[in-house]
Coordinates of C-alpha atoms in Angstrom, one line a residue:
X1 CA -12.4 -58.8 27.4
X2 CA -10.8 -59.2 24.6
X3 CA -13.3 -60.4 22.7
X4 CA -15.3 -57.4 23.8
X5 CA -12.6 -55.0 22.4
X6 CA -12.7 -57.0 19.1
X7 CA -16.2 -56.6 19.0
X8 CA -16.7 -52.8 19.5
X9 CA -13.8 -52.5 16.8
X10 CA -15.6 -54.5 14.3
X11 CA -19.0 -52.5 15.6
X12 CA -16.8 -49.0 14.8
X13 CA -15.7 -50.5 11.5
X14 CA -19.0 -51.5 10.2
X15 CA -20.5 -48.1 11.6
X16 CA -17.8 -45.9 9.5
X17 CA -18.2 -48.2 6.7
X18 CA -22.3 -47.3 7.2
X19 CA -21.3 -43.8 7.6
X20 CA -19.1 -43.6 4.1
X21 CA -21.5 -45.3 2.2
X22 CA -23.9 -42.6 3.3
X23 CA -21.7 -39.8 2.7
X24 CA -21.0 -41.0 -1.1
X25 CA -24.9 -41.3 -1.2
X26 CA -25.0 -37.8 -0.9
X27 CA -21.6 -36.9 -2.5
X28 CA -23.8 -38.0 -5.4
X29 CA -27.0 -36.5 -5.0
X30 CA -25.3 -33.0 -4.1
X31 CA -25.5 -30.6 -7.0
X32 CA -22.3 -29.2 -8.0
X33 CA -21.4 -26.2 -5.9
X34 CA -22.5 -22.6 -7.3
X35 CA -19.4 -20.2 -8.0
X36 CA -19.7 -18.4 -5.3
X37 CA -17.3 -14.5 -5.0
X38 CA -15.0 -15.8 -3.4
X39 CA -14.1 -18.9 -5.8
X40 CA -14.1 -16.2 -8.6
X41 CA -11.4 -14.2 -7.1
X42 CA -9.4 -17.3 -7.0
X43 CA -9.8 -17.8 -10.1
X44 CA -8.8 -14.8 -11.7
X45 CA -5.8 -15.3 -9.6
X46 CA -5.0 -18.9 -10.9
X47 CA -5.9 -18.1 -14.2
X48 CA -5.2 -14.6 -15.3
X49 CA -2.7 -14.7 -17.8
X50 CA 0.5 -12.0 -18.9
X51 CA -0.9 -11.8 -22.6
X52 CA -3.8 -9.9 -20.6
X53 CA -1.1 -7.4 -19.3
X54 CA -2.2 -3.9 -21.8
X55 CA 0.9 -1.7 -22.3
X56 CA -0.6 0.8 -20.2
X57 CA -1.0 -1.5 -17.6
X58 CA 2.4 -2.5 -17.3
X59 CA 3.9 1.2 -18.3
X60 CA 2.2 2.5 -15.2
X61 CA 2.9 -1.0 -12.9
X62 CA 6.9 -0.7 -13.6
X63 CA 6.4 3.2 -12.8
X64 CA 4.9 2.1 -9.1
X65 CA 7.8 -0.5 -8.5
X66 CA 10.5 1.4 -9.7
X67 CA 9.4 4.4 -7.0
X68 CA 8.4 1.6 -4.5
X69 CA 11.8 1.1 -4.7
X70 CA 13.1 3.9 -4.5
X71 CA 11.2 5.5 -1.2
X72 CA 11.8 1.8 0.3
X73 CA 15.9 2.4 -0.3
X74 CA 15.6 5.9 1.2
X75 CA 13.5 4.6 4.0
X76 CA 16.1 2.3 5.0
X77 CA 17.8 5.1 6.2
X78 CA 14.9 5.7 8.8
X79 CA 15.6 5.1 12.6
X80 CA 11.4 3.1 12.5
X81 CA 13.4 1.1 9.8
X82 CA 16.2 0.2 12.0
X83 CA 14.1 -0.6 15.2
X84 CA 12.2 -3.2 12.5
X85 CA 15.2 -4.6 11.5
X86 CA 16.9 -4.8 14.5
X87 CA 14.0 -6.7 15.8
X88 CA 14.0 -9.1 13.3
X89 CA 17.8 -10.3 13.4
X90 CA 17.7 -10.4 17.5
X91 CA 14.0 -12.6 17.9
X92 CA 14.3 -14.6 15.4
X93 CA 16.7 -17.4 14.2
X94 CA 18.8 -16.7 11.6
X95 CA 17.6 -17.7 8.2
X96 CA 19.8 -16.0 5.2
X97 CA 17.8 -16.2 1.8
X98 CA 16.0 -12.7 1.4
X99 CA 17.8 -9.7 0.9
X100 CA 17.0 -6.0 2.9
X101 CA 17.2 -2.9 1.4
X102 CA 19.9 -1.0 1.3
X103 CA 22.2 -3.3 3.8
X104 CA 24.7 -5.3 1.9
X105 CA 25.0 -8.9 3.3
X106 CA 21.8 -8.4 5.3
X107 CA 19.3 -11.7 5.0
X108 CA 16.3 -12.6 6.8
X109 CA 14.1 -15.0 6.3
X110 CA 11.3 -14.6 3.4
X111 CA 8.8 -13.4 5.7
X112 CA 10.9 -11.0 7.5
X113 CA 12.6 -9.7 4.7
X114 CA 8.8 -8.8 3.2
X115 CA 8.2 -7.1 6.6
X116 CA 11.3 -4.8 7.1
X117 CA 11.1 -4.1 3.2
X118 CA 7.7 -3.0 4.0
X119 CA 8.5 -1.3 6.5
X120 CA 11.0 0.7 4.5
X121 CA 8.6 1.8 1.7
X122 CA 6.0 3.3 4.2
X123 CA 8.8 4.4 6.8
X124 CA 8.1 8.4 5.8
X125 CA 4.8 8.2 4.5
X126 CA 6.5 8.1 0.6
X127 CA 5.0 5.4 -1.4
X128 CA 2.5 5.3 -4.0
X129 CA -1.4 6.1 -3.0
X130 CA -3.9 4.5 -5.0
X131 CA -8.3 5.4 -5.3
X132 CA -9.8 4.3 -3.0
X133 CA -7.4 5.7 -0.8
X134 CA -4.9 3.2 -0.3
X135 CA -1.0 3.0 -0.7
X136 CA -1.1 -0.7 -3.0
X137 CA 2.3 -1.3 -3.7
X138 CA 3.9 -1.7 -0.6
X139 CA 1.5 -4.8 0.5
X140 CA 2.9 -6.5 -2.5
X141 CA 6.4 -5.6 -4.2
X142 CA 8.9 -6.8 -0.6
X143 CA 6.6 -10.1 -0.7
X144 CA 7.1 -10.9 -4.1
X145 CA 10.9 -10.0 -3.9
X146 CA 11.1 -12.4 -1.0
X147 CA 9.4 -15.2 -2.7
X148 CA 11.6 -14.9 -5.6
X149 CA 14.6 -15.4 -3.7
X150 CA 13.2 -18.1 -1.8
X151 CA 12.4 -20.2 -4.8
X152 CA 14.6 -22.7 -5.7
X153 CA 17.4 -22.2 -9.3
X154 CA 15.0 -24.4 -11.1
X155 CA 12.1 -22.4 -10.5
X156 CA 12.7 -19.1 -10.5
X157 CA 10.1 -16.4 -11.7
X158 CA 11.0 -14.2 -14.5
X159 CA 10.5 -11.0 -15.0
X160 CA 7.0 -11.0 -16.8
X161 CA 6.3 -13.8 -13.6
X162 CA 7.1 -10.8 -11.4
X163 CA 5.0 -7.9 -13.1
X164 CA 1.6 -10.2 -13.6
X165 CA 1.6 -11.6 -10.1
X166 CA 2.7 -7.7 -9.0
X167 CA -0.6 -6.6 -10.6
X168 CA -2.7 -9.4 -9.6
X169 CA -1.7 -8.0 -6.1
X170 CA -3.2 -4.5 -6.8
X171 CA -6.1 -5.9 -8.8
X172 CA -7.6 -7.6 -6.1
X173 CA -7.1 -4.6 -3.7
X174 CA -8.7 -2.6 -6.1
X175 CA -11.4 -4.3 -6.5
X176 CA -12.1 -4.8 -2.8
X177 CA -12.5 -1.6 -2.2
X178 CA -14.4 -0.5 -4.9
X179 CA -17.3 -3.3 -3.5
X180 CA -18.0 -0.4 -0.8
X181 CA -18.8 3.4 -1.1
X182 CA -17.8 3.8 2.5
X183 CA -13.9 3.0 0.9
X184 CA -14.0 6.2 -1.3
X185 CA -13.1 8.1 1.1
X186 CA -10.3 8.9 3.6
X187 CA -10.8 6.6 6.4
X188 CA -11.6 7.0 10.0
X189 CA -11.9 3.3 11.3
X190 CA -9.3 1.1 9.8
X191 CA -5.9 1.9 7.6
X192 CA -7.0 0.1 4.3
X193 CA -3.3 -1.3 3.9
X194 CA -4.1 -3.3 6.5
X195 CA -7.2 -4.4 5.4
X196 CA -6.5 -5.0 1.8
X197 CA -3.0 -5.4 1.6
X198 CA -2.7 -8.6 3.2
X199 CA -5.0 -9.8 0.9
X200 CA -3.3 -8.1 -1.8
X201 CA -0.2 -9.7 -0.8
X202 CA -1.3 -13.0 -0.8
X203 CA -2.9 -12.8 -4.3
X204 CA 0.1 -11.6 -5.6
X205 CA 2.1 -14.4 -3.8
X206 CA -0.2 -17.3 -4.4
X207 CA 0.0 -16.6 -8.5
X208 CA 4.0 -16.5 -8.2
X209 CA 4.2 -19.8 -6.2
X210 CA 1.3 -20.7 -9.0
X211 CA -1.3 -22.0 -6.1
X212 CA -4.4 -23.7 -7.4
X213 CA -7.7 -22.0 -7.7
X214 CA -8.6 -23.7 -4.7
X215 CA -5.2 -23.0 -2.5
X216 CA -5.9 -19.0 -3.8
X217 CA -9.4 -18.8 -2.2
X218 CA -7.7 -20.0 0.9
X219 CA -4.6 -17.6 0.9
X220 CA -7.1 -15.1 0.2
X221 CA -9.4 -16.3 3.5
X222 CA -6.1 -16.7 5.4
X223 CA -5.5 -13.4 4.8
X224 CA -8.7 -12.1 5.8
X225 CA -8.1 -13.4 9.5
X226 CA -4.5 -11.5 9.5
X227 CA -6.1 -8.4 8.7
X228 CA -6.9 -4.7 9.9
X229 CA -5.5 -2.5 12.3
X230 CA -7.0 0.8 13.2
X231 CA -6.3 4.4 12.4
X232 CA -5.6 5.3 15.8
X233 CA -1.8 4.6 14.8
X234 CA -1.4 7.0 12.2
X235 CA 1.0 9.5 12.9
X236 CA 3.0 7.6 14.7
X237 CA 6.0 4.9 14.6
X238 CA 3.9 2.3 14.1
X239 CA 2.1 2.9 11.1
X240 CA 4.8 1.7 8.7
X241 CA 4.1 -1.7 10.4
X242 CA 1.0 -1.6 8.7
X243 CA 2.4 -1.8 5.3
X244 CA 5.3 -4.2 6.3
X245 CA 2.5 -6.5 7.7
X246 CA 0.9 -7.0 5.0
X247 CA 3.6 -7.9 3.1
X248 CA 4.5 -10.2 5.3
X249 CA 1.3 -12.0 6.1
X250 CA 0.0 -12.0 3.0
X251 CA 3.2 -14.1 2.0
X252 CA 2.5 -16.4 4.9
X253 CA -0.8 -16.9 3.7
X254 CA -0.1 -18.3 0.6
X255 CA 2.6 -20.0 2.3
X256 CA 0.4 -21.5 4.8
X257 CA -2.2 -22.2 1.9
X258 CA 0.2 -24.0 -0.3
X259 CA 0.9 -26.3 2.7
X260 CA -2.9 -27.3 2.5
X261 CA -4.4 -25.0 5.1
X262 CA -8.6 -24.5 4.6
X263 CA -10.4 -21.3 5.5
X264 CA -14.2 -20.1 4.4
X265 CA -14.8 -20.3 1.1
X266 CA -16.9 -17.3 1.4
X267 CA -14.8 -15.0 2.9
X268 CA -15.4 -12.7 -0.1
X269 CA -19.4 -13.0 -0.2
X270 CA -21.9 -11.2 1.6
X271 CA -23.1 -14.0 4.3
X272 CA -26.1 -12.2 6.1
X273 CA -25.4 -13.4 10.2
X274 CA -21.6 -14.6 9.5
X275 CA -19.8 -11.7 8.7
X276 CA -16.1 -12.2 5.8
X277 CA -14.6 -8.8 4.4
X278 CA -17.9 -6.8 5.2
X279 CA -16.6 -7.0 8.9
X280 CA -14.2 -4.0 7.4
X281 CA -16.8 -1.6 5.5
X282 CA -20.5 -1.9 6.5
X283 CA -21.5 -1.2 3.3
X284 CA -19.6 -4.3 1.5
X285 CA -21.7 -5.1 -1.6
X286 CA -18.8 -7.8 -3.4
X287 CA -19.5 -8.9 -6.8
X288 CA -17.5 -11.8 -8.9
X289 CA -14.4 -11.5 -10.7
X290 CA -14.9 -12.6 -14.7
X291 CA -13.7 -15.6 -15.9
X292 CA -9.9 -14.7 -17.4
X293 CA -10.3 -17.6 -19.6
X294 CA -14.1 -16.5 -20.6
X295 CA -12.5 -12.9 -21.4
X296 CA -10.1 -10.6 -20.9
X297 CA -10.0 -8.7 -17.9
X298 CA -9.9 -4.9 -18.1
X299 CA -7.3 -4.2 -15.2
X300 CA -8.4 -1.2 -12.6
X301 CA -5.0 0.0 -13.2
X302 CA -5.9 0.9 -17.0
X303 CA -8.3 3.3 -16.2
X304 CA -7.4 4.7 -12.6
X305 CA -3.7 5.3 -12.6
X306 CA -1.5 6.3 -9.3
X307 CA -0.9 9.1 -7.5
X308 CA 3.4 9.4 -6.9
X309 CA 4.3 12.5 -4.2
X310 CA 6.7 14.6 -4.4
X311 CA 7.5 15.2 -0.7
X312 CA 7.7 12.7 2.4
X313 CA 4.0 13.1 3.9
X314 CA 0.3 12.2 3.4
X315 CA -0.9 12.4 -0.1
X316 CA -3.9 15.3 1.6
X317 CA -0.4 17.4 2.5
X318 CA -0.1 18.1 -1.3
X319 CA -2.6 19.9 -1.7
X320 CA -2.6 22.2 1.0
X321 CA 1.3 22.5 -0.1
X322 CA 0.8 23.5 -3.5
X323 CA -2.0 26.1 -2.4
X324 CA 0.5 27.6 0.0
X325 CA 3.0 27.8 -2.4
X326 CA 0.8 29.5 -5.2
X327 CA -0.1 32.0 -2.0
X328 CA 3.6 32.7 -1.2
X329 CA 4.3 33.2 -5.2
X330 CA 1.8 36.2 -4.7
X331 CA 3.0 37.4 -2.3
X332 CA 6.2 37.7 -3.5
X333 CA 5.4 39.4 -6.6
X334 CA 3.0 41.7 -4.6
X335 CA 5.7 42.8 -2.4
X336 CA 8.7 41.7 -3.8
X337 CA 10.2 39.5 -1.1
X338 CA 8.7 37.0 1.7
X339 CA 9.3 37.2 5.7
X340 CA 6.7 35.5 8.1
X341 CA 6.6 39.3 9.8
X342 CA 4.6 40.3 7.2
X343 CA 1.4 37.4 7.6
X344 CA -1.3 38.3 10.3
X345 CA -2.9 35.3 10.0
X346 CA -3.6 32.4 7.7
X347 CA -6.6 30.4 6.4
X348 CA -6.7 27.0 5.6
X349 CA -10.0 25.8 3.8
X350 CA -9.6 21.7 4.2
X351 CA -11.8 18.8 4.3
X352 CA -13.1 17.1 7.5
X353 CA -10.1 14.8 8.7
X354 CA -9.4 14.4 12.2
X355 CA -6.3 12.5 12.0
X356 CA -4.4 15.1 9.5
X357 CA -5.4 17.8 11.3
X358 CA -2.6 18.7 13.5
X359 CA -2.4 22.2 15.0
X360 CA 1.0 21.6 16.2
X361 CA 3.1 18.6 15.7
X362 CA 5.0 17.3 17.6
X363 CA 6.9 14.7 15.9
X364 CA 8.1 14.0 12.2
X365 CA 5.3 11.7 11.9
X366 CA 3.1 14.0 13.0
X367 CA 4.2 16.7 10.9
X368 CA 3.9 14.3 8.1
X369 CA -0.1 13.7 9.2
X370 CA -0.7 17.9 9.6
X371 CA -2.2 20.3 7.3
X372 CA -0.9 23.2 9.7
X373 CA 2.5 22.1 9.4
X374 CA 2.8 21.5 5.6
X375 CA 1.2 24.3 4.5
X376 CA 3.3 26.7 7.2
X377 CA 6.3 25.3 5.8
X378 CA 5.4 25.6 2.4
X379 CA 4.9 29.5 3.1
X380 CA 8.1 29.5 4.6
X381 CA 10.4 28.1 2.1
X382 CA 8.5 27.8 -0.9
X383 CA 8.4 23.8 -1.0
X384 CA 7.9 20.7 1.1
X385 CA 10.8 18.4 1.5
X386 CA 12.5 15.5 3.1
X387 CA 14.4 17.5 4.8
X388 CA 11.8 19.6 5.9
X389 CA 10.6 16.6 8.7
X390 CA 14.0 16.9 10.5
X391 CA 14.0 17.8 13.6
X392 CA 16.1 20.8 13.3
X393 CA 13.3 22.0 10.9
X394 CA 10.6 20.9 12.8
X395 CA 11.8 23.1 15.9
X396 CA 12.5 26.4 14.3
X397 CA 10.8 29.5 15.7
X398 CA 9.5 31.4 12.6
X399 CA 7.4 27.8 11.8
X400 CA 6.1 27.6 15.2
X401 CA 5.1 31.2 14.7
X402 CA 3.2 30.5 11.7
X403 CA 1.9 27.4 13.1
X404 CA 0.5 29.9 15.8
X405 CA -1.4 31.5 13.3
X406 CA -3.5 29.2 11.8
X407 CA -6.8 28.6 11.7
X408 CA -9.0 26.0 9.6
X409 CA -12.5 25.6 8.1
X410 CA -14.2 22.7 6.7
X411 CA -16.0 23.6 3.8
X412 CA -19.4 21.3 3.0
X413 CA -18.4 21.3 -0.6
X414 CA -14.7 19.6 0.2
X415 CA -15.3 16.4 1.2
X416 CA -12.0 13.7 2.4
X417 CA -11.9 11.9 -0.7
X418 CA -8.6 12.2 -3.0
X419 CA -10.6 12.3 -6.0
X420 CA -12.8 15.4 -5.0
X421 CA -11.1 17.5 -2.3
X422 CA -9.4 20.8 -2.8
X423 CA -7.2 22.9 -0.3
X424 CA -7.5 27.0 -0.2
X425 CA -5.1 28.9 1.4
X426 CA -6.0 32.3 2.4
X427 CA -2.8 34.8 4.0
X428 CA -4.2 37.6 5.5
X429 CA -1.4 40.9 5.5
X430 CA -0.3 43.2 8.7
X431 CA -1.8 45.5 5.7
X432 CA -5.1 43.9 5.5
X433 CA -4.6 42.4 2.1
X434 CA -5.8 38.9 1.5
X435 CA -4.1 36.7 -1.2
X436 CA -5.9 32.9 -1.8
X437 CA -4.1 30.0 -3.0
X438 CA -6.1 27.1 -4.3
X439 CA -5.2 23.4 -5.6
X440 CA -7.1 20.9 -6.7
X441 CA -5.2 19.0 -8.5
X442 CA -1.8 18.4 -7.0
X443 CA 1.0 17.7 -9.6
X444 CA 1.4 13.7 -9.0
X445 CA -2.0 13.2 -8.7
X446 CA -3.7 11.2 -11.0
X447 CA -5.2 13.3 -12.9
X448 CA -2.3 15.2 -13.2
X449 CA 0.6 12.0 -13.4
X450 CA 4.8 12.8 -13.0
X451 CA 6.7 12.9 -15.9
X452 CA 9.0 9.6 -16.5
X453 CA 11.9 13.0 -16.1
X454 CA 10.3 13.7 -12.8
X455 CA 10.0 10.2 -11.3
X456 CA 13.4 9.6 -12.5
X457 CA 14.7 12.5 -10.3
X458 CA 12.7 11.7 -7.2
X459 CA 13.9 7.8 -7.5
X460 CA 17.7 9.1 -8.3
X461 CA 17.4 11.3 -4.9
X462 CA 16.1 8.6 -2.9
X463 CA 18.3 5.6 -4.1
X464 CA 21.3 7.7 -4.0
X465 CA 21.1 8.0 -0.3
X466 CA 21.7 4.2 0.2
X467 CA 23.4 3.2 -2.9
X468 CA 26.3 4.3 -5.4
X469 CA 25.5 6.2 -8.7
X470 CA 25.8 2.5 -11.0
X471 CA 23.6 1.0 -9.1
X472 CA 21.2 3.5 -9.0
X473 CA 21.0 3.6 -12.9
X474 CA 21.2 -0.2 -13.3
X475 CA 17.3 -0.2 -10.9
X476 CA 16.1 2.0 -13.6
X477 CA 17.9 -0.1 -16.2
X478 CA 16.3 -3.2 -14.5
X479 CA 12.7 -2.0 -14.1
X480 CA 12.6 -0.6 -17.0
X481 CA 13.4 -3.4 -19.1
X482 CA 11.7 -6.1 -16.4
X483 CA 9.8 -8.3 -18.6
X484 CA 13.1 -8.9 -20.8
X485 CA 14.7 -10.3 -17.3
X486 CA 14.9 -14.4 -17.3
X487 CA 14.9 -14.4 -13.3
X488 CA 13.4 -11.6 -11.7
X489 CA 15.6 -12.4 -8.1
X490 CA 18.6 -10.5 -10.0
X491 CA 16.6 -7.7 -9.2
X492 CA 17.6 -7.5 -5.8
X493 CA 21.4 -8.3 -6.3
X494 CA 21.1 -4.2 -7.0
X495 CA 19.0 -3.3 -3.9
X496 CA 21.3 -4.2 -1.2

């Protein structure tokens, strides 16, 4: 017997010997593999350099972290911010290395700490929005502060570390996007943070741990498998989890590809039969990344810049907001004063949207996802604010009057997309009179970009809810002056 066991060991032996010798046979004969998408975008990620960084570039990247910042600080204030947290500290095993915004002596573990961060920033609908419609920095800035942190003293990123792998992070959410028309406009299937921010997020993550162009492909694939979750949830509680998510995945993903985990190498390209990223948008059409080291990239951030709001709410709100408000302005000059008694009915002239069309909210998230709601309130006080999504504003009888009095049209010539919509608002008088208020470019729109003054003040208002007035200035200090900074993780010393 045992000469039989020796005998089919020696017959195994001799049959993976055989089957090695065959495999290097064709290891040799095998052409080297094609660059295929996917292998591109990790190499831009690998490779990509900060010399390549233009001064607009990282002008308008330190604008997008310093309000990222800012909204995440005031959204710790926000009772979906506490449930997160809360979550967090009771499930999971303490693990005290990554700070939380705006609680002092609060630490979670890297991932979690990229999740309630993430959480924070999107808590009131605040942060940054992107074209195509997407809100970027929020998928990336938590992760990368978590990392930072996480790294040991020896190896800590710097500033400069911190901005590249920050734009890497929108780069390649950019760019995924931009592969599909269907992207271009506001979506109805799935919220494209959660599509491209965990990819986003593990870009951004794999170039500050500096992963390998082959350990980036696979954070990127990683990614792909955490991602998506559908629009259904807008509106509600849970959609801030969308953005915290992808922070937090995406940073597990790079994690997770660091440690050596393989996923498809052509998550990225169009595989007729085996569907990647054109699982998300049917009409995915991907094309490589350049080279960095063949020539400098030209950074989608150069030529489309951010849109910043000004108010708590979707970035379609501002429009119909600032159309309001240029009705209300005629009407007070036509008649010298304002009261809701006066309006017999009102207009709006919107695009198509189901989800932000919400005749009468009935939550602040809701109200933060309504075109009734913002542009009612807007006629009634002259502006949109935070405060204006408490629940002693959402309840007030003159709104709900207003709100009673809406109705809404669809014109063909408006269509959902942040780069080519327009709101009308049309107030018709007891006294017949019709006055029309139009936007079409909101101020913090792209097109029409905050002043450095009026970022400074919306940051100032939302920080100062959290935080003392030193600390405060010393964020601005610090972003401002980032690249100067030898280890970026004294960053979040001031956001606790």
């Amino acid at each position: 017997m045992l000469s039989a066991l020796k005998f089919q060991r020696t017959s195994r032996h001799f049959s993976c010997l055989r089957l090695l010798h065959k495999s290097a046979v064709e290891v040799q004969e095998r052409p080297a593999p094609e660059e295929t998408i996917t292998s591109s975008f990790g190499g831009f990620i690998h490779l990509v350099h900060p010399g390549q960084l233009s001064d607009t570039v990282l002008h308008r990247s330190k604008r997008m972290i310093l309000d990222s910042i800012g909204v995440g600080l005031l959204g710790s204030s926000s009772h979906v911010f506490e449930l997160a947290l809360q979550h967090c500290q009771q499930m999971y095993a303490p693990d005290y290395i990554s700070s939380v915004f705006g609680r002092r002596h609060t630490r979670l573990s890297p991932s979690l700490a990229a999740f309630v961060n993430g959480v924070a920033v999107h808590s009131m609908d605040f942060d940054d929005t992107w074209h195509p419609a997407t809100h970027p920095s929020g998928a990336v800035l938590p992760a990368l502060l978590a990392i930072a942190q996480m790294l040991p003293g020896n190896a800590k990123p710097s500033g400069m570390d911190l901005l590249l792998a920050f734009n890497v992070g929108i780069e390649i959410q950019g760019r995924l996007m931009r592969f599909s028309n269907e992207a271009q406009n506001i979506p109805n299937r799935f919220h494209p943070p959660t599509v491209v921010g965990p990819l986003g997020s593990a870009a951004a993550c794999s170039r500050l741990l500096s992963l390998d162009r082959s350990q980036c492909s696979n954070a990127l694939a990683i990614a792909a498998s955490l991602a998506g979750a559908p629009m259904a949830n807008a509106a509600t509680q849970s959609k801030p989890l969308h953005i915290g998510n992808a922070a937090r995945l995406g940073l597990e993903a790079a994690l997770l590809a660091s440690r050596g985990l393989e996923a498809s190498t052509l998550i990225l390209d169009s595989t007729p039969g085996c569907a990647g990223f054109s699982a998300f948008y049917n009409d995915y059409l991907p094309q490589a990344l350049p080279s960095p080291v063949e020539q400098d990239p030209r950074f989608l951030l150069e030529d489309q810049d951010i849109a910043f709001k000004r108010f708590p709410a979707h970035l379609g709100m501002h429009w119909v907001a600032d159309a309001a408000c240029a009705a209300r302005e005629l009407l007070v000059n036509t008649v010298g004063g304002f009261h809701p008694s006066m309006i017999q009915n009102i207009l709006l002239r919107i695009p198509l949207s189901k989800y932000i069309n919400r005749p009468f909210p009935e939550s602040e998230h809701q109200a933060r996802h309504s075109f009734q709601f913002n542009a009612c309130t807007a006629l009634l006080d002259g502006e949109v604010s935070v405060q204006s999504f408490s629940p002693a504003f959402l309840d007030r009888p003159e709104l709900l009057s207003l709100l009673s009095r809406v109705q809404v049209e669809h014109p063909q010539d408006n269509p959902a997309n942040f780069n080519k919509m327009y709101a009308e608002v049309l107030v018709t008088l007891t006294t017949g009179d019709v006055l029309k208020g139009r936007c079409d470019t909101f101020y913090g729109h792209w097109r029409k970009p905050l002043s450095r003054d009026s970022l400074l003040k919306k940051f100032r208002a939302n920080a100062e809810t959290v935080l003392p007035g030193e600390r405060v200035e010393a964020i601005i200090d610090a972003v401002e002056n980032i690249e100067d900074m030898q280890d970026c993780s004294h960053l979040t010393m001031h956001l606790e």
